[in-house]
Short mmCIF file of C-alpha atoms in Angstrom, two decimals:
data_model
loop_
_atom_site.label_atom_id
_atom_site.label_comp_id
_atom_site.label_asym_id
_atom_site.label_seq_id
_atom_site.Cartn_x
_atom_site.Cartn_y
_atom_site.Cartn_z
CA MET A 1 -23.95 -15.83 -16.84
CA LEU A 2 -26.67 -18.01 -15.58
CA GLU A 3 -27.57 -19.25 -19.04
CA HIS A 4 -23.87 -20.10 -19.66
CA THR A 5 -23.82 -22.15 -16.40
CA LEU A 6 -27.02 -23.89 -17.40
CA ASN A 7 -25.53 -24.79 -20.85
CA THR A 8 -22.43 -26.14 -19.12
CA ILE A 9 -24.54 -28.36 -16.83
CA ARG A 10 -26.58 -29.67 -19.90
CA LEU A 11 -23.54 -30.42 -21.79
CA THR A 12 -22.03 -32.30 -18.91
CA GLN A 13 -25.20 -34.20 -18.44
CA ILE A 14 -25.25 -35.14 -22.11
CA LYS A 15 -21.62 -36.14 -22.02
CA PHE A 16 -22.08 -38.38 -18.98
CA ASN A 17 -25.29 -39.87 -20.52
CA GLU A 18 -23.34 -40.70 -23.70
CA MET A 19 -20.77 -42.42 -21.63
CA ASN A 20 -23.39 -44.42 -19.61
CA ILE A 21 -21.41 -43.80 -16.41
CA LYS A 22 -23.04 -45.06 -13.21
CA PRO A 23 -21.82 -46.15 -9.82
CA ILE A 24 -20.61 -49.59 -9.33
CA LYS A 25 -22.75 -51.13 -6.61
CA THR A 26 -22.78 -54.90 -7.42
CA GLU A 27 -20.53 -57.57 -8.64
CA THR A 28 -22.44 -57.38 -11.90
CA ASP A 29 -21.85 -53.69 -12.22
CA TYR A 30 -18.20 -54.43 -11.50
CA ARG A 31 -17.78 -57.04 -14.20
CA GLU A 32 -19.63 -54.75 -16.77
CA ALA A 33 -17.32 -51.89 -15.87
CA LEU A 34 -14.34 -54.14 -16.43
CA GLU A 35 -15.61 -55.33 -19.79
CA ARG A 36 -16.20 -51.64 -20.86
CA LEU A 37 -12.76 -50.68 -19.58
CA GLU A 38 -11.21 -53.40 -21.65
CA THR A 39 -13.14 -52.16 -24.78
CA ILE A 40 -11.99 -48.47 -24.47
CA PHE A 41 -8.46 -49.29 -22.88
CA ASP A 42 -6.56 -47.76 -25.81
CA ALA A 43 -8.68 -44.58 -25.99
CA LYS A 44 -6.95 -41.26 -26.75
CA LEU A 45 -6.39 -38.75 -23.98
CA ASN A 46 -8.91 -35.87 -23.89
CA SER A 47 -11.47 -37.78 -26.20
CA LYS A 48 -14.86 -38.78 -25.20
CA GLU A 49 -13.78 -42.36 -24.61
CA GLY A 50 -10.56 -41.22 -22.90
CA ASP A 51 -12.60 -39.17 -20.40
CA GLU A 52 -14.88 -42.26 -19.91
CA LEU A 53 -11.77 -44.56 -19.43
CA GLU A 54 -10.46 -42.11 -16.65
CA ILE A 55 -13.77 -41.93 -14.82
CA LEU A 56 -14.32 -45.67 -15.20
CA GLY A 57 -10.85 -46.47 -13.80
CA MET A 58 -11.54 -44.31 -10.69
CA LEU A 59 -14.94 -46.06 -10.07
CA ILE A 60 -13.40 -49.49 -10.52
CA ASP A 61 -10.48 -48.72 -8.25
CA ASN A 62 -12.87 -47.39 -5.59
CA TYR A 63 -15.04 -50.52 -5.81
CA GLU A 64 -11.94 -52.75 -5.45
CA LYS A 65 -10.54 -50.79 -2.43
CA ILE A 66 -13.89 -51.34 -0.73
CA HIS A 67 -14.63 -54.92 -1.71
CA SER A 68 -11.25 -56.47 -2.32
CA PRO A 69 -8.67 -54.65 -0.18
CA ILE A 70 -5.15 -55.73 -0.54
CA GLU A 71 -3.42 -56.35 2.76
CA LEU A 72 0.17 -55.12 3.25
CA PRO A 73 2.69 -57.91 3.27
CA ASP A 74 4.55 -59.02 6.34
CA PRO A 75 7.54 -56.70 6.91
CA ILE A 76 10.13 -59.47 7.21
CA GLU A 77 8.76 -61.29 4.11
CA ALA A 78 8.88 -57.96 2.26
CA ILE A 79 12.55 -57.44 3.19
CA LYS A 80 13.43 -61.00 2.14
CA PHE A 81 11.51 -60.59 -1.18
CA ARG A 82 13.26 -57.27 -1.89
CA MET A 83 16.74 -58.80 -0.96
CA GLU A 84 16.04 -61.64 -3.44
CA GLN A 85 14.99 -59.22 -6.06
CA LEU A 86 18.29 -57.17 -5.58
CA ASN A 87 20.39 -60.34 -5.07
CA TYR A 88 21.33 -59.05 -1.67
CA THR A 89 22.91 -61.23 0.93
CA ASN A 90 22.63 -61.08 4.69
CA GLN A 91 25.95 -59.24 4.59
CA ASP A 92 24.42 -56.63 2.32
CA LEU A 93 21.62 -56.10 4.79
CA ALA A 94 24.06 -55.96 7.65
CA LYS A 95 25.80 -53.00 5.82
CA ILE A 96 22.42 -51.17 5.67
CA ILE A 97 21.36 -51.76 9.34
CA GLY A 98 24.86 -51.67 10.75
CA LEU A 99 25.00 -54.95 12.67
CA LYS A 100 25.70 -58.28 11.17
CA SER A 101 24.62 -60.23 14.21
CA ARG A 102 21.24 -58.57 14.05
CA VAL A 103 20.40 -59.55 10.57
CA SER A 104 19.69 -63.32 11.33
CA GLU A 105 17.69 -62.28 14.49
CA ILE A 106 15.52 -59.93 12.35
CA LEU A 107 15.02 -62.25 9.48
CA ASN A 108 14.06 -65.06 11.88
CA LYS A 109 11.68 -62.73 13.67
CA LYS A 110 13.49 -62.88 16.95
CA ARG A 111 14.27 -59.19 17.12
CA LYS A 112 11.91 -56.40 16.16
CA LEU A 113 12.92 -53.64 13.68
CA SER A 114 13.83 -50.43 15.33
CA ILE A 115 12.74 -47.06 13.97
CA ASN A 116 16.28 -46.45 12.77
CA MET A 117 16.49 -49.79 11.04
CA ILE A 118 13.13 -49.10 9.36
CA ARG A 119 14.45 -45.73 8.10
CA LYS A 120 17.73 -47.28 6.69
CA ILE A 121 15.84 -50.28 5.01
CA HIS A 122 13.19 -47.97 3.57
CA GLU A 123 15.90 -45.71 2.11
CA ALA A 124 18.19 -48.54 0.83
CA LEU A 125 15.63 -51.13 -0.36
CA SER A 126 12.69 -48.82 -1.26
CA ILE A 127 10.25 -50.71 0.93
CA SER A 128 7.25 -48.58 2.16
CA THR A 129 7.45 -47.51 5.72
CA ASP A 130 3.67 -48.56 5.95
CA VAL A 131 4.89 -52.11 5.37
CA LEU A 132 7.99 -51.90 7.62
CA VAL A 133 6.16 -50.53 10.73
CA GLN A 134 3.57 -53.24 10.98
CA GLU A 135 3.47 -55.74 13.84
CA TYR A 136 4.75 -59.32 13.14
#
């Protein structure tokens, strides 16, 4: 049993050594990782390069989350953008939130979204609640 475990550890070490996987600590490491990712991008699943691609993707994602976080969009701008994508009018939004008079106030940031409105907008427009509950 112990010998089997040691063999598994050795094989894992060999596999990682072949892949040359290392933490991404610097901008140079990041650029090199992106270059390697581009090289092996079309690797087959469950292959050596496919495994490397998967691990490299996670390392790159982690580095980007730490060093280049993407802020959530403004809730009202997100609503306007989604309405534009769906070709929705203010009247369409009024059907969702229930009050035509409130739409203009909300879109002009003169009235805050209520929890009930957030729920309805999330359901109808598929906008993340994380975006909709932000202060504006």
